[in-house]
Amino acid sequence: MDLAAIAADLDDDDALAALDELRTHTLVQPIAPARQFRFRHPIVRRAAYQAAGAGWRLGAHARAAEALAAWGASSAVLAHHIEPSARPGDLNAVELLTRAGQEVASQDPATSAGWFQAALRLIPETARTSDHRRELLLAAADSLRAAGRLEESRDCLRAALELAAPDRMSRVAVVVACAGLDYLLRRHTEALAILHETLDQIADPGSAEACQLRLAIGGILTWSDDPTAPRTWARNALAGGVHADDPALTVAALGLLSLGEWRMGSTGAAFEAIDTARGMLVDLDDDRLSPRVDALTWLAFAEALSERVDDAIEHCDRALQIAQTTGQGHLLTAVLTALGYSLQWKGDVPGAISRYDDAIEVAHLTAVKETYVWAAGLRCYAATVAGDFAAAVRYGQRALETIDSSAHLTTTTAGLFLAEAQLEAGDPHGCVDLVLATGGGPQLPRAELPDRPYWYEVLTRAELARGRVDAAGRWAERSAQSANNLGLPGRAGWASRARAGVCLAMGEAAAAVKLAQESAALLGLAGNPVEQARTRIVVGRALAAAGETALAVVELTDAEADLSRFGAYGYQKQAGRELRRLGQRERRRRPAGGGRATSNGRRIAADGRTAAQVAALTDRELDVARLIRSGKSNREIAAALFLSEKTIEHHLTRIFAKLGVSSRAAAASILTRALTP
């Protein structure tokens, strides 16, 4: 009330009289503590504010700012009144708005960006203010990027490039950041143009600046249709990284190189680059790595795709921590996608689905189509494994509709996952047609070279499903050929499974048993228990065909139990059907979650009903639950997890339902008892 009276320029008696009139019309209501009131509804407050004259509002804000400053209010509180009332050229106001933006940058980047932009509007555009304006533009760009407003962030960076940089490295850093946003906004031509133009202006090809630019070019071309590009640019960048004695830059180049070598099928060289990068990461703290989260992301992708998923999970977790702490939310989709893939490989299908859903949410918030396609394609894959074929088809189709380019690698991958979903849903004809159309023909030139063994195995199963054993045999042979020399047991395991299926269809049960057992062993060696258990279904079928019914029942029963435990209910049902054919009763599906540790190490400590309730929470719901227990608001939880408030509300509804409560306090009480620190 006192601040309102000052803003309205009323003495105490007049203010009290005005308050009585407002109360008479029930427009305001008291709140604790004393002498505090609020409007009945935000709409009423907005109407009252807009009804006041523009000149009166300017004076009211100025008076409020003066009073708050005298009372020692923070810059963030003062900024609400300084922004609308300050005059152009008021450098004190500029300084205060800048401090306000800095104060709230990590918690509320959108508001932070607004303060920085307000400060910019007050600074006169002269040569003397060039450095100051550049600093504010870069600060606004960072906050806008953290808020998911990539287009506006990119505009600020472009404006900063029009102003003189203090040194060449500073300018290169802005160019790289600008190109990175252009890439995310699917302006690949513009991104590459500014990078090449800047690189051409650097005389020393071995400088750190040249290395940064080459690495940025390679990063943009990482998933391009030219699989040689990332390897070429990473090799060129490495010389600059070593010359500049910049370990974070060198690790980034090694991460990109490992991914490039993997794309070319040179897994030995990929392993060497991965091992070197991993060794260097041990000595790099998070502060040194924070400008190079891409180093961890590229490395994690290379590790996951090279079947080294434990290392990938470690680096994904570290990348997530750094990105969330430093406000680099635009990078989260890629990291979450790599993490989801790694968790799925290890047998945590529900955990993978949770991470893919988070990745999709972040992609929506940042409007980044390309990373959305990756996440939606893998979500399609996970839904297929989980037996939710309708969801799998829905996610796959959405991914294909997002980017208008049938030859784009992200679209290719999504199309291939959709094809397998069609196969599992009972459409082998559609599967074959889509694999060949999306993959670019029988050679699958658009598919990643190390992934071709799997897609040829999918084609093998599809041809067997439509009774074309000869065609299936040809695809199985291609699967084996494409797996040769990769040095990846998982890929070799898929090829052996393809051949086992063909042998079984041809009545060669003994050969099928041997190949299927070999496949299961290889997939176990690769650390992929879902695919291993899936292959044991083939082992069981082959044993049954060979007359070894008792052994077949053991294999199928174990496979069914494992697949249920992993959340791979689509394949669990297949094992159950085979058991029924042998006269066995199908297992009941186990509920997901159980009492296991979550993917990030959280454990449930309570017993009985409470433990069961908390065990039903997904990993993401547990993330939200811990923040509820800490007393965070929905807005604070959304900012901490880089999700929308609407998504947090959805999670809260599910958490309350699973815990059987209707309030945050009750939920916090249960969670305090049930969760370990």
Short mmCIF file of C-alpha atoms in Angstrom, two decimals, residues 168-607:
data_model
loop_
_atom_site.label_atom_id
_atom_site.label_comp_id
_atom_site.label_asym_id
_atom_site.label_seq_id
_atom_site.Cartn_x
_atom_site.Cartn_y
_atom_site.Cartn_z
CA ARG A 168 40.16 -11.49 -33.48
CA MET A 169 39.33 -14.43 -31.20
CA SER A 170 36.36 -12.54 -29.76
CA ARG A 171 34.98 -11.96 -33.24
CA VAL A 172 35.54 -15.61 -34.21
CA ALA A 173 33.65 -16.73 -31.10
CA VAL A 174 30.64 -14.64 -32.13
CA VAL A 175 30.84 -15.91 -35.72
CA VAL A 176 30.88 -19.52 -34.49
CA ALA A 177 27.94 -18.89 -32.15
CA CYS A 178 25.99 -17.19 -34.93
CA ALA A 179 26.68 -20.02 -37.36
CA GLY A 180 25.61 -22.54 -34.73
CA LEU A 181 22.23 -20.87 -34.41
CA ASP A 182 21.90 -20.59 -38.19
CA TYR A 183 22.46 -24.35 -38.32
CA LEU A 184 19.82 -25.06 -35.69
CA LEU A 185 17.43 -22.79 -37.59
CA ARG A 186 18.17 -24.81 -40.77
CA ARG A 187 20.04 -22.00 -42.50
CA HIS A 188 22.94 -24.25 -43.39
CA THR A 189 24.06 -22.22 -46.40
CA GLU A 190 24.26 -19.01 -44.37
CA ALA A 191 26.05 -20.79 -41.53
CA LEU A 192 28.72 -22.23 -43.80
CA ALA A 193 29.09 -18.97 -45.72
CA ILE A 194 29.94 -16.86 -42.67
CA LEU A 195 32.35 -19.51 -41.37
CA HIS A 196 34.20 -19.86 -44.68
CA GLU A 197 34.29 -16.08 -45.18
CA THR A 198 35.82 -15.57 -41.73
CA LEU A 199 38.27 -18.46 -42.19
CA ASP A 200 39.49 -16.96 -45.46
CA GLN A 201 40.38 -13.76 -43.60
CA ILE A 202 42.73 -15.52 -41.16
CA ALA A 203 46.32 -15.58 -42.38
CA ASP A 204 47.68 -18.21 -39.96
CA PRO A 205 46.10 -21.60 -40.79
CA GLY A 206 47.48 -23.09 -37.59
CA SER A 207 45.98 -20.51 -35.26
CA ALA A 208 43.42 -21.28 -32.59
CA GLU A 209 40.94 -19.07 -34.45
CA ALA A 210 41.32 -21.12 -37.63
CA CYS A 211 40.87 -24.30 -35.61
CA GLN A 212 37.64 -22.97 -34.07
CA LEU A 213 36.25 -22.17 -37.50
CA ARG A 214 37.22 -25.51 -39.06
CA LEU A 215 35.67 -27.32 -36.14
CA ALA A 216 32.46 -25.30 -36.53
CA ILE A 217 32.31 -26.17 -40.23
CA GLY A 218 32.83 -29.85 -39.42
CA GLY A 219 30.15 -29.69 -36.75
CA ILE A 220 27.59 -28.28 -39.18
CA LEU A 221 28.49 -31.05 -41.64
CA THR A 222 28.45 -33.81 -39.00
CA TRP A 223 25.23 -35.39 -40.25
CA SER A 224 25.41 -34.11 -43.82
CA ASP A 225 24.98 -36.36 -46.83
CA ASP A 226 28.78 -36.33 -47.23
CA PRO A 227 30.05 -38.80 -44.59
CA THR A 228 33.67 -37.76 -45.22
CA ALA A 229 33.09 -34.14 -44.20
CA PRO A 230 33.28 -34.40 -40.39
CA ARG A 231 36.43 -36.49 -40.54
CA THR A 232 38.12 -34.12 -43.00
CA TRP A 233 37.35 -30.97 -41.05
CA ALA A 234 38.16 -32.57 -37.69
CA ARG A 235 41.58 -33.62 -38.95
CA ASN A 236 42.21 -30.10 -40.23
CA ALA A 237 41.07 -28.63 -36.94
CA LEU A 238 43.26 -30.87 -34.80
CA ALA A 239 46.47 -29.19 -35.92
CA GLY A 240 45.17 -25.84 -34.71
CA GLY A 241 43.95 -27.31 -31.44
CA VAL A 242 47.32 -28.83 -30.60
CA HIS A 243 49.20 -25.72 -31.76
CA ALA A 244 47.04 -23.51 -29.56
CA ASP A 245 47.58 -25.78 -26.57
CA ASP A 246 43.83 -25.71 -25.95
CA PRO A 247 42.80 -29.11 -24.50
CA ALA A 248 39.04 -28.40 -24.64
CA LEU A 249 39.33 -27.50 -28.31
CA THR A 250 41.42 -30.61 -28.94
CA VAL A 251 38.86 -32.82 -27.19
CA ALA A 252 36.11 -31.30 -29.35
CA ALA A 253 38.11 -32.04 -32.49
CA LEU A 254 38.74 -35.61 -31.32
CA GLY A 255 35.04 -36.06 -30.56
CA LEU A 256 34.11 -34.88 -34.04
CA LEU A 257 36.87 -37.03 -35.54
CA SER A 258 35.64 -40.15 -33.73
CA LEU A 259 32.14 -39.55 -35.07
CA GLY A 260 33.51 -38.95 -38.57
CA GLU A 261 35.58 -42.14 -38.46
CA TRP A 262 32.52 -44.08 -37.28
CA ARG A 263 30.45 -42.75 -40.18
CA MET A 264 33.12 -44.03 -42.57
CA GLY A 265 33.17 -47.45 -40.90
CA SER A 266 36.73 -46.90 -39.64
CA THR A 267 35.92 -48.11 -36.15
CA GLY A 268 39.55 -48.73 -35.20
CA ALA A 269 40.39 -45.09 -35.85
CA ALA A 270 37.19 -44.05 -34.06
CA PHE A 271 38.20 -46.06 -30.98
CA GLU A 272 41.64 -44.43 -31.00
CA ALA A 273 40.15 -40.92 -31.13
CA ILE A 274 37.63 -41.80 -28.41
CA ASP A 275 40.33 -43.14 -26.09
CA THR A 276 42.54 -40.10 -26.60
CA ALA A 277 39.66 -37.71 -25.93
CA ARG A 278 38.55 -39.65 -22.87
CA GLY A 279 42.06 -39.47 -21.43
CA MET A 280 42.17 -35.71 -21.90
CA LEU A 281 38.74 -35.17 -20.34
CA VAL A 282 39.96 -36.44 -16.99
CA ASP A 283 42.06 -33.29 -16.55
CA LEU A 284 39.39 -30.85 -17.76
CA ASP A 285 37.00 -29.34 -15.23
CA ASP A 286 33.49 -28.24 -16.15
CA ASP A 287 34.45 -24.56 -16.35
CA ARG A 288 36.99 -25.34 -19.07
CA LEU A 289 34.45 -27.48 -20.92
CA SER A 290 31.44 -25.18 -20.64
CA PRO A 291 32.15 -23.37 -23.94
CA ARG A 292 32.60 -26.74 -25.63
CA VAL A 293 29.61 -28.86 -24.66
CA ASP A 294 29.72 -30.05 -28.27
CA ALA A 295 32.95 -31.88 -27.37
CA LEU A 296 31.05 -34.10 -24.95
CA THR A 297 28.06 -34.43 -27.27
CA TRP A 298 30.06 -35.57 -30.29
CA LEU A 299 32.11 -37.92 -28.15
CA ALA A 300 29.00 -39.39 -26.48
CA PHE A 301 27.34 -40.01 -29.86
CA ALA A 302 30.49 -41.71 -31.15
CA GLU A 303 30.72 -43.86 -28.02
CA ALA A 304 27.04 -44.84 -28.12
CA LEU A 305 27.15 -45.72 -31.80
CA SER A 306 30.41 -47.61 -31.26
CA GLU A 307 28.68 -49.76 -28.60
CA ARG A 308 30.53 -48.15 -25.68
CA VAL A 309 27.39 -46.98 -23.97
CA ASP A 310 28.66 -46.80 -20.38
CA ASP A 311 31.17 -44.16 -21.46
CA ALA A 312 28.46 -42.44 -23.50
CA ILE A 313 26.13 -42.23 -20.50
CA GLU A 314 28.93 -40.78 -18.35
CA HIS A 315 29.63 -38.06 -20.90
CA CYS A 316 25.94 -37.37 -21.56
CA ASP A 317 25.34 -36.86 -17.84
CA ARG A 318 28.27 -34.45 -17.67
CA ALA A 319 27.10 -32.59 -20.78
CA LEU A 320 23.59 -32.27 -19.33
CA GLN A 321 24.94 -30.89 -16.08
CA ILE A 322 27.08 -28.29 -17.84
CA ALA A 323 24.37 -27.30 -20.33
CA GLN A 324 21.74 -26.86 -17.62
CA THR A 325 24.09 -24.95 -15.33
CA THR A 326 25.28 -22.58 -18.06
CA GLY A 327 21.94 -21.96 -19.76
CA GLN A 328 22.74 -23.83 -22.97
CA GLY A 329 19.32 -25.40 -23.26
CA HIS A 330 19.43 -25.39 -27.07
CA LEU A 331 22.01 -28.20 -26.85
CA LEU A 332 19.91 -30.46 -24.64
CA THR A 333 17.96 -32.23 -27.38
CA ALA A 334 21.10 -33.73 -28.90
CA VAL A 335 22.47 -34.78 -25.51
CA LEU A 336 19.16 -36.26 -24.35
CA THR A 337 18.83 -38.16 -27.62
CA ALA A 338 22.29 -39.69 -27.22
CA LEU A 339 21.48 -40.53 -23.61
CA GLY A 340 18.17 -42.14 -24.55
CA TYR A 341 19.85 -44.27 -27.21
CA SER A 342 22.48 -45.39 -24.70
CA LEU A 343 19.90 -46.27 -22.04
CA GLN A 344 17.87 -48.23 -24.57
CA TRP A 345 20.99 -50.12 -25.63
CA LYS A 346 21.62 -51.05 -21.99
CA GLY A 347 18.09 -52.36 -21.51
CA ASP A 348 16.31 -49.42 -19.86
CA VAL A 349 13.51 -48.88 -22.36
CA PRO A 350 11.30 -46.77 -20.02
CA GLY A 351 14.31 -44.59 -19.18
CA ALA A 352 15.07 -44.16 -22.87
CA ILE A 353 11.48 -43.18 -23.62
CA SER A 354 11.59 -40.60 -20.83
CA ARG A 355 14.75 -39.05 -22.28
CA TYR A 356 13.35 -39.03 -25.82
CA ASP A 357 10.20 -37.32 -24.54
CA ASP A 358 12.34 -34.70 -22.81
CA ALA A 359 14.33 -34.20 -26.02
CA ILE A 360 11.14 -33.71 -28.01
CA GLU A 361 9.88 -31.19 -25.45
CA VAL A 362 13.11 -29.16 -25.63
CA ALA A 363 13.04 -29.31 -29.44
CA HIS A 364 9.50 -27.91 -29.39
CA LEU A 365 10.47 -25.14 -26.97
CA THR A 366 13.45 -24.10 -29.09
CA ALA A 367 11.71 -24.75 -32.45
CA VAL A 368 14.73 -26.74 -33.69
CA LYS A 369 13.35 -29.06 -36.36
CA GLU A 370 16.44 -31.13 -37.05
CA THR A 371 16.98 -32.28 -33.49
CA TYR A 372 13.24 -32.92 -33.19
CA VAL A 373 13.47 -35.36 -36.09
CA TRP A 374 16.30 -37.25 -34.38
CA ALA A 375 14.37 -37.45 -31.12
CA ALA A 376 11.04 -38.37 -32.74
CA GLY A 377 12.70 -41.03 -34.90
CA LEU A 378 14.27 -42.69 -31.87
CA ARG A 379 11.01 -42.31 -29.95
CA CYS A 380 9.42 -44.27 -32.79
CA TYR A 381 12.07 -46.96 -32.33
CA ALA A 382 11.53 -47.14 -28.56
CA ALA A 383 7.75 -47.33 -28.97
CA THR A 384 8.22 -50.27 -31.33
CA VAL A 385 10.36 -52.07 -28.76
CA ALA A 386 7.78 -51.29 -26.07
CA GLY A 387 5.03 -52.75 -28.26
CA ASP A 388 3.12 -49.49 -28.75
CA PHE A 389 2.95 -49.65 -32.53
CA ALA A 390 0.35 -46.90 -32.89
CA ALA A 391 2.64 -44.48 -31.06
CA ALA A 392 5.62 -45.71 -33.06
CA VAL A 393 3.91 -44.99 -36.36
CA ARG A 394 2.69 -41.62 -35.09
CA TYR A 395 6.17 -40.47 -34.04
CA GLY A 396 7.75 -41.81 -37.20
CA GLN A 397 5.29 -40.03 -39.45
CA ARG A 398 5.66 -36.77 -37.54
CA ALA A 399 9.41 -36.96 -37.96
CA LEU A 400 9.11 -37.48 -41.71
CA GLU A 401 6.69 -34.57 -42.03
CA THR A 402 8.95 -32.14 -40.14
CA ILE A 403 11.78 -31.74 -42.64
CA ASP A 404 10.97 -31.55 -46.33
CA SER A 405 13.99 -33.52 -47.55
CA SER A 406 13.79 -37.24 -48.27
CA ALA A 407 17.57 -37.42 -48.66
CA HIS A 408 18.42 -35.75 -45.34
CA LEU A 409 20.17 -38.11 -42.93
CA THR A 410 17.84 -37.33 -40.03
CA THR A 411 14.82 -38.03 -42.22
CA THR A 412 16.43 -41.22 -43.51
CA THR A 413 16.97 -42.54 -40.01
CA ALA A 414 13.43 -41.68 -38.93
CA GLY A 415 12.05 -43.36 -42.06
CA LEU A 416 13.98 -46.54 -41.34
CA PHE A 417 12.68 -46.67 -37.78
CA LEU A 418 9.15 -46.14 -39.10
CA ALA A 419 9.66 -49.00 -41.55
CA GLU A 420 10.52 -51.38 -38.71
CA ALA A 421 7.46 -50.19 -36.80
CA GLN A 422 5.36 -51.13 -39.83
CA LEU A 423 6.95 -54.58 -39.88
CA GLU A 424 6.24 -55.22 -36.20
CA ALA A 425 2.69 -53.93 -36.70
CA GLY A 426 2.11 -56.57 -39.38
CA ASP A 427 2.94 -54.75 -42.63
CA PRO A 428 6.08 -56.38 -44.10
CA HIS A 429 5.28 -55.10 -47.61
CA GLY A 430 5.18 -51.50 -46.42
CA CYS A 431 8.36 -52.08 -44.46
CA VAL A 432 10.35 -53.27 -47.48
CA ASP A 433 9.06 -50.45 -49.65
CA LEU A 434 9.89 -47.78 -47.06
CA VAL A 435 13.37 -49.13 -46.24
CA LEU A 436 14.33 -49.16 -49.91
CA ALA A 437 12.76 -45.76 -50.63
CA THR A 438 14.23 -44.10 -47.55
CA GLY A 439 17.57 -45.85 -47.73
CA GLY A 440 18.07 -44.97 -51.39
CA GLY A 441 17.84 -48.45 -52.93
CA PRO A 442 19.24 -51.94 -52.25
CA GLN A 443 22.71 -50.60 -51.37
CA LEU A 444 21.14 -48.33 -48.71
CA PRO A 445 23.52 -45.47 -49.58
CA ARG A 446 21.58 -42.99 -47.44
CA ALA A 447 21.85 -45.17 -44.32
CA GLU A 448 24.90 -44.90 -42.08
CA LEU A 449 27.47 -47.51 -43.11
CA PRO A 450 27.84 -49.11 -39.63
CA ASP A 451 24.05 -49.31 -39.25
CA ARG A 452 23.43 -51.16 -42.50
CA PRO A 453 23.79 -54.63 -40.90
CA TYR A 454 20.71 -53.86 -38.83
CA TRP A 455 18.60 -52.51 -41.67
CA TYR A 456 19.50 -55.49 -43.85
CA GLU A 457 18.43 -57.70 -40.94
CA VAL A 458 15.12 -55.81 -40.84
CA LEU A 459 14.70 -56.46 -44.58
CA THR A 460 15.50 -60.13 -43.96
CA ARG A 461 12.73 -60.40 -41.38
CA ALA A 462 10.30 -58.53 -43.63
CA GLU A 463 10.94 -60.84 -46.58
CA LEU A 464 10.56 -63.90 -44.36
CA ALA A 465 7.27 -62.48 -43.09
CA ARG A 466 5.94 -62.32 -46.64
CA GLY A 467 7.28 -65.76 -47.54
CA ARG A 468 10.16 -64.73 -49.80
CA VAL A 469 12.95 -66.89 -48.42
CA ASP A 470 15.32 -66.39 -51.36
CA ALA A 471 15.07 -62.62 -51.10
CA ALA A 472 15.56 -62.87 -47.34
CA GLY A 473 18.73 -64.88 -47.93
CA ARG A 474 20.14 -62.16 -50.16
CA TRP A 475 19.46 -59.49 -47.55
CA ALA A 476 21.01 -61.68 -44.84
CA GLU A 477 24.15 -62.03 -46.95
CA ARG A 478 24.32 -58.25 -47.34
CA SER A 479 23.94 -57.89 -43.59
CA ALA A 480 26.92 -60.19 -43.05
CA GLN A 481 29.02 -58.40 -45.66
CA SER A 482 28.30 -54.96 -44.24
CA ALA A 483 29.19 -56.14 -40.71
CA ASN A 484 32.59 -57.48 -41.79
CA ASN A 485 35.61 -55.51 -40.59
CA LEU A 486 33.57 -53.15 -38.42
CA GLY A 487 34.86 -54.71 -35.21
CA LEU A 488 31.47 -54.13 -33.55
CA PRO A 489 29.99 -57.28 -31.94
CA GLY A 490 26.46 -55.89 -31.98
CA ARG A 491 26.54 -55.42 -35.74
CA ALA A 492 27.96 -58.91 -36.21
CA GLY A 493 25.22 -60.21 -33.91
CA TRP A 494 22.50 -58.68 -36.09
CA ALA A 495 24.04 -60.27 -39.18
CA SER A 496 24.13 -63.69 -37.51
CA ARG A 497 20.50 -63.32 -36.46
CA ALA A 498 19.51 -62.53 -40.04
CA ARG A 499 21.23 -65.69 -41.27
CA ALA A 500 19.68 -67.72 -38.45
CA GLY A 501 16.21 -66.62 -39.50
CA VAL A 502 16.86 -67.68 -43.08
CA CYS A 503 18.24 -71.08 -42.02
CA LEU A 504 15.18 -71.64 -39.85
CA ALA A 505 12.87 -70.81 -42.76
CA MET A 506 14.79 -73.24 -44.97
CA GLY A 507 14.37 -76.08 -42.46
CA GLU A 508 18.03 -76.05 -41.40
CA ALA A 509 17.29 -76.10 -37.68
CA ALA A 510 20.75 -77.11 -36.46
CA ALA A 511 22.44 -74.32 -38.41
CA ALA A 512 19.79 -71.88 -37.18
CA VAL A 513 20.46 -72.86 -33.56
CA LYS A 514 24.20 -72.32 -33.97
CA LEU A 515 23.83 -68.95 -35.70
CA ALA A 516 21.18 -67.70 -33.26
CA GLN A 517 23.29 -68.69 -30.26
CA GLU A 518 26.26 -66.94 -31.86
CA SER A 519 24.12 -63.86 -32.38
CA ALA A 520 22.93 -63.86 -28.76
CA ALA A 521 26.51 -64.17 -27.52
CA LEU A 522 27.70 -61.30 -29.72
CA LEU A 523 24.84 -59.03 -28.66
CA GLY A 524 25.59 -59.87 -25.03
CA LEU A 525 29.22 -58.94 -25.63
CA ALA A 526 28.00 -55.65 -27.12
CA GLY A 527 26.12 -54.94 -23.89
CA ASN A 528 22.68 -54.92 -25.53
CA PRO A 529 20.49 -57.18 -23.35
CA VAL A 530 17.26 -56.29 -25.17
CA GLU A 531 18.58 -57.43 -28.55
CA GLN A 532 20.22 -60.42 -26.88
CA ALA A 533 16.92 -61.50 -25.31
CA ARG A 534 15.15 -60.82 -28.58
CA THR A 535 17.60 -63.14 -30.34
CA ARG A 536 16.93 -65.85 -27.76
CA ILE A 537 13.42 -66.00 -29.20
CA VAL A 538 15.05 -67.13 -32.45
CA VAL A 539 17.19 -69.60 -30.46
CA GLY A 540 14.03 -70.98 -28.88
CA ARG A 541 12.25 -71.31 -32.21
CA ALA A 542 15.25 -73.05 -33.72
CA LEU A 543 15.56 -75.46 -30.79
CA ALA A 544 11.87 -76.29 -31.06
CA ALA A 545 12.30 -76.95 -34.79
CA ALA A 546 15.23 -79.24 -33.94
CA GLY A 547 13.05 -81.24 -31.55
CA GLU A 548 14.60 -79.79 -28.38
CA THR A 549 11.31 -78.62 -26.90
CA ALA A 550 12.45 -78.53 -23.27
CA LEU A 551 15.48 -76.41 -24.11
CA ALA A 552 13.31 -74.19 -26.31
CA VAL A 553 10.93 -73.55 -23.40
CA VAL A 554 13.85 -72.56 -21.16
CA GLU A 555 15.19 -70.10 -23.75
CA LEU A 556 11.81 -68.58 -24.46
CA THR A 557 10.83 -68.35 -20.80
CA ASP A 558 14.06 -66.57 -19.91
CA ALA A 559 13.76 -64.30 -22.92
CA GLU A 560 10.19 -63.39 -22.01
CA ALA A 561 11.15 -62.61 -18.42
CA ASP A 562 14.11 -60.47 -19.46
CA LEU A 563 12.16 -58.57 -22.10
CA SER A 564 9.43 -57.82 -19.58
CA ARG A 565 12.03 -56.57 -17.11
CA PHE A 566 13.54 -54.28 -19.74
CA GLY A 567 10.17 -52.82 -20.74
CA ALA A 568 10.47 -54.39 -24.22
CA TYR A 569 6.86 -55.53 -24.21
CA GLY A 570 6.58 -55.78 -27.99
CA TYR A 571 9.23 -58.50 -28.06
CA GLN A 572 7.95 -60.03 -24.81
CA LYS A 573 4.66 -60.73 -26.56
CA GLN A 574 6.55 -62.48 -29.36
CA ALA A 575 8.23 -64.75 -26.80
CA GLY A 576 4.84 -65.40 -25.21
CA ARG A 577 3.33 -66.43 -28.55
CA GLU A 578 6.16 -68.90 -29.12
CA LEU A 579 5.62 -70.36 -25.66
CA ARG A 580 1.91 -70.79 -26.34
CA ARG A 581 2.76 -72.66 -29.53
CA LEU A 582 4.71 -75.05 -27.34
CA GLY A 583 1.80 -75.42 -24.94
CA GLN A 584 3.18 -73.10 -22.26
CA ARG A 585 1.28 -70.43 -20.35
CA GLU A 586 2.25 -66.83 -21.14
CA ARG A 587 3.78 -64.78 -18.33
CA ARG A 588 1.93 -61.79 -16.98
CA ARG A 589 3.53 -58.48 -17.88
CA ARG A 590 5.57 -57.00 -15.06
CA PRO A 591 4.97 -53.37 -14.15
CA ALA A 592 7.73 -51.03 -15.24
CA GLY A 593 9.83 -49.29 -12.65
CA GLY A 594 9.95 -51.82 -9.83
CA GLY A 595 12.41 -51.07 -7.10
CA ARG A 596 15.36 -50.51 -9.39
CA ALA A 597 17.79 -47.65 -9.30
CA THR A 598 17.04 -45.03 -11.90
CA SER A 599 19.41 -44.27 -14.77
CA ASN A 600 21.00 -41.40 -12.88
CA GLY A 601 21.56 -43.34 -9.67
CA ARG A 602 18.49 -42.39 -7.61
CA ARG A 603 17.34 -45.14 -5.27
CA ILE A 604 14.11 -45.69 -3.39
CA ALA A 605 14.62 -46.24 0.31
CA ALA A 606 11.07 -46.76 1.64
CA ASP A 607 9.28 -50.08 2.09
#
